[in-house]
Coordinates of C-alpha atoms and ligand atoms in Angstrom, one line a residue:
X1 CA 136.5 79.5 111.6
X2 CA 132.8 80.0 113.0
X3 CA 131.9 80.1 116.3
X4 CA 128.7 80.8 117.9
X5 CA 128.0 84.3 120.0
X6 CA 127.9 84.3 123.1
X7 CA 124.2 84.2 125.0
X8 CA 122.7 86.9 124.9
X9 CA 122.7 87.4 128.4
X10 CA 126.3 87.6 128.7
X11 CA 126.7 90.8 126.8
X12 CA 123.7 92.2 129.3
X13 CA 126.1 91.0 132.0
X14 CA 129.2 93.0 130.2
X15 CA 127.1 96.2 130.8
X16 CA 129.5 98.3 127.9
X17 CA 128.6 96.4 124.1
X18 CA 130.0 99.1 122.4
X19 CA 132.6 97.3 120.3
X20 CA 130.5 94.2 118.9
X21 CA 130.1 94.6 115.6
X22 CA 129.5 91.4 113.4
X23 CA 125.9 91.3 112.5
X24 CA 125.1 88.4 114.8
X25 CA 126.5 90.3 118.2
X26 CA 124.9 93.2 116.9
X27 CA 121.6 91.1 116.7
X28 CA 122.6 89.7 120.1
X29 CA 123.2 93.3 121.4
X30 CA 120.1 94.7 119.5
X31 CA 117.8 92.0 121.1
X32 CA 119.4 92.5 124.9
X33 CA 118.4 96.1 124.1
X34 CA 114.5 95.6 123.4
X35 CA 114.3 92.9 126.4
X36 CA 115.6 95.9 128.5
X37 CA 113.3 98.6 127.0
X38 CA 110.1 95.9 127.1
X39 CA 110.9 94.8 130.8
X40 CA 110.7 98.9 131.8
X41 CA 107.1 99.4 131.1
X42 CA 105.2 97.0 132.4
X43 CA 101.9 97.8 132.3
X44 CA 100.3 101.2 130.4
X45 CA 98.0 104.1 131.0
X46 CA 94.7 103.6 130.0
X47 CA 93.6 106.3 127.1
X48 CA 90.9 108.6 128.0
X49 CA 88.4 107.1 125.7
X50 CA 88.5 103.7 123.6
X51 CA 90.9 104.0 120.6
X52 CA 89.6 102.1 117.7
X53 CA 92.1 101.1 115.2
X54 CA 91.5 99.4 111.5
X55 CA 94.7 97.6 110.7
X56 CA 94.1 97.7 106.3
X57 CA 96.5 97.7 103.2
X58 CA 94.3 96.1 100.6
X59 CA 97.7 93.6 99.5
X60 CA 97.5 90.6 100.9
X61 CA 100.4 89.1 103.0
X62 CA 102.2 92.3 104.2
X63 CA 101.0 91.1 107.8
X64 CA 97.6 92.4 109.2
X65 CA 96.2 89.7 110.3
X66 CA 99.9 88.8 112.4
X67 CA 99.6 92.8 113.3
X68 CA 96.4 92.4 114.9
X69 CA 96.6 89.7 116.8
X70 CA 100.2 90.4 118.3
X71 CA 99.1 94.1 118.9
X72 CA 95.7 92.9 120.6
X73 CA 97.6 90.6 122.7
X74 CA 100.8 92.7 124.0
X75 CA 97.9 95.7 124.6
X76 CA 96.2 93.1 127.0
X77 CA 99.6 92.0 128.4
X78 CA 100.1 95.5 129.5
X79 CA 96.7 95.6 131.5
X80 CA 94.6 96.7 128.6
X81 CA 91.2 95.8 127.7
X82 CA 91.2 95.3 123.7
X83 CA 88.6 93.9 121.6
X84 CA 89.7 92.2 118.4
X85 CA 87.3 92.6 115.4
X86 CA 88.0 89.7 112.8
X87 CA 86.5 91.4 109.2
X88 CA 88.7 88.9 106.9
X89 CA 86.3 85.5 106.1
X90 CA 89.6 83.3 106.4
X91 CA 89.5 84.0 109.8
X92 CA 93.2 83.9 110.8
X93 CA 92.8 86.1 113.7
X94 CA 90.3 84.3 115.6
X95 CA 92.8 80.9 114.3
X96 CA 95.3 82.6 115.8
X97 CA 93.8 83.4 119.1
X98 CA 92.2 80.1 119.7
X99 CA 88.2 81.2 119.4
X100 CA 86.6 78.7 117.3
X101 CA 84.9 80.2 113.7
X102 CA 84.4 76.5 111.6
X103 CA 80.9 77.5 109.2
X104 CA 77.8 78.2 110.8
X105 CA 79.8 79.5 113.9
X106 CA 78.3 83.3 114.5
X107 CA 80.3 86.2 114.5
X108 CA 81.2 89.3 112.3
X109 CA 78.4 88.0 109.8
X110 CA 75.4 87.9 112.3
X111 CA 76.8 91.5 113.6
X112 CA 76.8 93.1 109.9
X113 CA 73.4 90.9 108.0
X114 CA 71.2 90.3 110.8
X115 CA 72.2 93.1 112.9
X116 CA 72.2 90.9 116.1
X117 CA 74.5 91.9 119.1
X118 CA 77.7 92.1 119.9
X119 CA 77.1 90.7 123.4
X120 CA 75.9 87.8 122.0
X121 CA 78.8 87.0 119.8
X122 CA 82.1 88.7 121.2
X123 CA 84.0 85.4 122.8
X124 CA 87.1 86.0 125.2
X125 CA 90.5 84.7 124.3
X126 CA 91.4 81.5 126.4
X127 CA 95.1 82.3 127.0
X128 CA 95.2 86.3 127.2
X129 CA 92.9 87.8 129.7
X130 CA 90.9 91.2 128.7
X131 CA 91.3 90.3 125.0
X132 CA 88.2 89.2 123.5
X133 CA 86.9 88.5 120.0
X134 CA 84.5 89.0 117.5
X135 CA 84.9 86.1 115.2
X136 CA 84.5 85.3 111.8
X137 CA 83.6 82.0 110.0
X138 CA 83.7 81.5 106.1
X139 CA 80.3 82.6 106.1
X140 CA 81.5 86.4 106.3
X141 CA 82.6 86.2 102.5
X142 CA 78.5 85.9 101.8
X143 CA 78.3 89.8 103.4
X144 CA 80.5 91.7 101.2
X145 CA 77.7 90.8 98.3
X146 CA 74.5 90.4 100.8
X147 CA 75.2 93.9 102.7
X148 CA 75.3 95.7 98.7
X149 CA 71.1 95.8 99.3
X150 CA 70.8 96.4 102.7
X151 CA 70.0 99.7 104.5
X152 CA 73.0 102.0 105.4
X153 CA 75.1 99.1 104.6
X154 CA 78.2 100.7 105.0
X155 CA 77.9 101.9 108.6
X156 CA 76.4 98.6 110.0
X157 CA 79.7 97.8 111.8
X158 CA 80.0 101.2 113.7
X159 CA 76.6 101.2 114.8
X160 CA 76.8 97.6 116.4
X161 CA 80.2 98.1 117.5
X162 CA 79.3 101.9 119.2
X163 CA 76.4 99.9 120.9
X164 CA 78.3 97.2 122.5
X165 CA 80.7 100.0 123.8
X166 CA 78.2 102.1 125.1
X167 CA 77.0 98.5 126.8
X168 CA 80.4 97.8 128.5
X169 CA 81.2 100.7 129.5
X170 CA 77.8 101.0 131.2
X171 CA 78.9 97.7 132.9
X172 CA 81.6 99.8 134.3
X173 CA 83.9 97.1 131.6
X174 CA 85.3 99.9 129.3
X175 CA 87.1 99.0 126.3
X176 CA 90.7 100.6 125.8
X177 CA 91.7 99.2 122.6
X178 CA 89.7 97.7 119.5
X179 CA 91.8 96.1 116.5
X180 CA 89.8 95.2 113.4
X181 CA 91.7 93.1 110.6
X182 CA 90.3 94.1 107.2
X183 CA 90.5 91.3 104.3
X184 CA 92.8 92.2 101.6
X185 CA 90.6 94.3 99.3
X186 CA 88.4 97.7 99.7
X187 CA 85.0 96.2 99.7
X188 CA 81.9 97.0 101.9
X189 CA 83.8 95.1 104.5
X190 CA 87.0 97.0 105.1
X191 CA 84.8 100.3 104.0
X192 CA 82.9 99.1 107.4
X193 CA 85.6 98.9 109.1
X194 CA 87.3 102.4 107.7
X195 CA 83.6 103.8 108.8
X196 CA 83.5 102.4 112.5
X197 CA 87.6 103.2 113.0
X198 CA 89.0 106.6 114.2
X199 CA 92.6 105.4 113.6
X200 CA 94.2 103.4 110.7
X201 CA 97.3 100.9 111.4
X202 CA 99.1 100.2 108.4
X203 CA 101.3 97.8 108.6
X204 CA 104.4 97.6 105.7
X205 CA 106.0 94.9 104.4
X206 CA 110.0 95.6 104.1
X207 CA 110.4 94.3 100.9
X208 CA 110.2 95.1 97.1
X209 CA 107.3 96.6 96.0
X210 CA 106.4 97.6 99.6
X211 CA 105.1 101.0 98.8
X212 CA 103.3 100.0 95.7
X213 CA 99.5 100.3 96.3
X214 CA 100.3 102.9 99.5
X215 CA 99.4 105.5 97.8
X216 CA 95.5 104.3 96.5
X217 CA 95.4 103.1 99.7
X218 CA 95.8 107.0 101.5
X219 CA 93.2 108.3 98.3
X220 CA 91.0 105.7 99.4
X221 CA 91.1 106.3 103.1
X222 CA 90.9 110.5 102.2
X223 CA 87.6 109.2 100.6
X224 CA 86.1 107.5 103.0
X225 CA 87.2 110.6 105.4
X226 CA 85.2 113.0 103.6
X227 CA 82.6 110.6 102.5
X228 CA 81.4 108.8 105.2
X229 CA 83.5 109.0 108.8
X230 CA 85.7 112.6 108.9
X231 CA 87.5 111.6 112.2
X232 CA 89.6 109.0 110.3
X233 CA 93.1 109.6 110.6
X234 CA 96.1 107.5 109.9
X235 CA 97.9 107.7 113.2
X236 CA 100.5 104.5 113.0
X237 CA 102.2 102.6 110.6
X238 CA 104.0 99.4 111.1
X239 CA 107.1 98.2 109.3
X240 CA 106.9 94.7 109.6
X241 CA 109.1 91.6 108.0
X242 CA 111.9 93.5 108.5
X243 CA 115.7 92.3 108.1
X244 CA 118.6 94.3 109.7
X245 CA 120.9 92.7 107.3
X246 CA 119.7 93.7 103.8
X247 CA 120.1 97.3 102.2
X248 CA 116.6 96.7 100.9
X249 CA 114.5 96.3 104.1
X250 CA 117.0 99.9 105.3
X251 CA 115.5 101.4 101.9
X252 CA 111.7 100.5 102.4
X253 CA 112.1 101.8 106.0
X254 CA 113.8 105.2 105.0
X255 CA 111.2 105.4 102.3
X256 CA 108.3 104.8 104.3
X257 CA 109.6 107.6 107.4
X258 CA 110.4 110.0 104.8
X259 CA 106.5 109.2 103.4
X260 CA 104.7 108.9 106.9
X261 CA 107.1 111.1 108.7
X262 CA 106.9 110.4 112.8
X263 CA 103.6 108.2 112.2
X264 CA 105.9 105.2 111.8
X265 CA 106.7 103.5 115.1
X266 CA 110.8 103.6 115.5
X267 CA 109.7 99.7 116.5
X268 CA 110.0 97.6 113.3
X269 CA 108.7 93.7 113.5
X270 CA 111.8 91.7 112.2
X271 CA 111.4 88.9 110.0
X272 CA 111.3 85.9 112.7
X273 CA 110.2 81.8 112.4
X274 CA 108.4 82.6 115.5
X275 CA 105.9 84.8 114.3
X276 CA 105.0 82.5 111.1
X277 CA 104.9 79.7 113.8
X278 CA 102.8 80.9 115.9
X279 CA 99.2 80.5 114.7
X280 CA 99.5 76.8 113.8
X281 CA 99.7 76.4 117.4
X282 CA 96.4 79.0 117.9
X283 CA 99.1 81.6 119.4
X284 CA 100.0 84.7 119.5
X285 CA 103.7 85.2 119.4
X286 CA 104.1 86.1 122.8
X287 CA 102.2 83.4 124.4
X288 CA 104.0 80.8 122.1
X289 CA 107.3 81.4 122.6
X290 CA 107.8 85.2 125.1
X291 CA 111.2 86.0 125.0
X292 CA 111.1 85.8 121.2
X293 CA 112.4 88.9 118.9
X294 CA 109.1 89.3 117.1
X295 CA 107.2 89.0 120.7
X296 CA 109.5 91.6 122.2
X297 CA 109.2 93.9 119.0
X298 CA 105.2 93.9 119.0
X299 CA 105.4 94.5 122.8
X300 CA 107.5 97.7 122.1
X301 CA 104.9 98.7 119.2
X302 CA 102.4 98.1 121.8
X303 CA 104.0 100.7 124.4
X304 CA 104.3 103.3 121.3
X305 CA 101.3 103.5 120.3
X306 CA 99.7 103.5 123.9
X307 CA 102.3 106.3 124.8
X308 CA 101.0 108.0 121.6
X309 CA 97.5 108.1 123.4
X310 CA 98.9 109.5 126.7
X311 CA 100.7 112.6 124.5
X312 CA 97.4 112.9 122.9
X313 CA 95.8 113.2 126.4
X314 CA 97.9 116.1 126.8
X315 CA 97.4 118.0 123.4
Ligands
ADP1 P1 97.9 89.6 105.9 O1 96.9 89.5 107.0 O2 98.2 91.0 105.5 O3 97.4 88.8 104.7 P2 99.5 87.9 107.5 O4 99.6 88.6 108.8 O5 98.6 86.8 107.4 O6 99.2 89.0 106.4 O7 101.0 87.5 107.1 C1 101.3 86.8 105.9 C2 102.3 85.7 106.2 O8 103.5 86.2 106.7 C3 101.8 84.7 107.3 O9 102.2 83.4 106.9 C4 102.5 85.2 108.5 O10 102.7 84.1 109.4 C5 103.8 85.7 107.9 N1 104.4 86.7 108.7 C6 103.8 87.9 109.2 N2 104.7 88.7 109.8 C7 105.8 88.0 109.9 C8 107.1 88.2 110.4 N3 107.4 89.4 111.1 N4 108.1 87.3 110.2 C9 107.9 86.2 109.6 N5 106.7 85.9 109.0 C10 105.7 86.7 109.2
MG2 MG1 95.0 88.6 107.0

């Protein structure tokens, strides 16, 4: 016989759920849980400076771009100011919030090539206030090759991005957050981002073959470290695509915290139609459907890592 579980409301209403335990009640129970823990902090401390995050893993797929833009908008949900740099040519962050990047639009390109600035190009998000966005059109793939003979080409981005900051702060505007999604290789562009960042985000997919490419990845980031920007550190890694009902997703997660140690948020992103949905609609997850799994779980990841900055405030 099958039968549906109850709402998930009623087992909030039950107040003990101690004895559920198929896997969808415990997915019930599990999602009551994270609704509770979400609802308790509404808004966050802002950090003492701005905390500027690359989100990179050169494979392609494991969920960046999905990272970026859910991070960037439950930050600004919680009262933050965030800044979203789009560094990938396909564009899929500024698709995904709603800023229009169709060829010829400026953006990223103008900021690295031409060196013009930020103010001019940074476009706010229609549906989240304080997140804006530094788009990119198609013409961004033309940089990777163009920025090989220009001068100090692979520090272009943290020098326009340090002057905008400087500028908005002035304004008395500061910004608390900035996310940059990388493209899926280590070119000039993600090497600009790794140079303008003072924290990596990596996000991990829980599947097979998760972990291979982590580990060029952390030489490649040590490099960049000691070449080029020695603040760098890798402060947070995501697991994302994760199932609670496969062994394998419980085996990349275990190998990844044993790896990373307390780096990795106890938050995982579950595997969830939602997310995927979104972007056709120009959405982040939690403006397209709130209440979601994957919209609750990148709120929590939100609170950790803006918790992480108010321990760090005290170190
Ligand atoms: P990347 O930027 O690393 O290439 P994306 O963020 O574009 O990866 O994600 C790759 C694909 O996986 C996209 O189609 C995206 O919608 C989907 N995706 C990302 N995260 C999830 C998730 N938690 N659940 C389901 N689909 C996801
Ligand atoms: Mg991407």
């Amino acid at each position: 016989m099958t039968s549906n579980p109850p709402p998930a409301a009623s087992f909030a209403d039950q107040g003990s759920t101690g004895d559920i335990t198929t896997p969808l009640a415990s997915e019930a129970r599990d999602h009551v849980e994270l609704a509770r823990r979400v609802e308790s902090t509404p808004e966050l401390e802002h950090p003492t400076g701005t905390r500027t995050f690359v989100v990179a893993n050169q494979k392609g797929g494991v969920g960046k771009t999905t990272t970026t833009v859910n991070i960037a908008a439950a930050l600004a949900t919680k009262g933050q100011r965030v800044l979203v740099v789009d560094l990938d040519p396909q564009g899929n962050a500024s698709t995904a919030l709603a800023i229009p990047h169709s060829e010829g639009t400026p953006g990223a390109y103008e900021a690295l090539v031409d060196g013009t600035d930020l103010d001019e190009l940074v476009r706010p998000c229609p549906d989240i206030a304080g997140l804006t966005v530094l788009p990119a059109s198609i013409d961004l793939a033309g940089a990777e090759i163009e920025l090989v003979s220009l001068v100090a080409r692979e520090t272009r981005l943290d020098k326009a991005l340090q002057s905008y900051l400087v500028e908005c702060a002035d304004a008395g505007d500061r910004i608390d957050y900035v996310l940059i999604d990388c493209p899926p290789s280590l070119g000039l562009l993600t090497i600009n981002a790794l140079v303008a960042a003072r924290e990596v985000l990596i996000p991990i997919q829980c599947e097979y073959y998760a972990l291979e490419g982590l580990g060029q990845l952390v030489r490649n980031i040590d490099l960049v470290r000691s070449h080029l920007n020695p603040r760098l550190e890798i402060s947070t890694i995501l697991l994302t695509m994760y199932d609670a009902r496969t062994r394998l997703s419980a085996g990349v997660a275990d190998e990844v915290r044993a790896y990373f140690g307390d780096k990795v948020l106890k938050t995982a992103v579950p595997r969830s139609v939602r997310i995927s949905e979104a972007p056709s609609y120009q959405q982040s997850v939690l403006t397209y459907d709130p209440s979601s799994s994957g919209s609750l779980s990148y709120l929590e990841a939100a609170r950790e890592i803006g918790q992480a900055a108010e321990h760090r405030k005290e170190v």
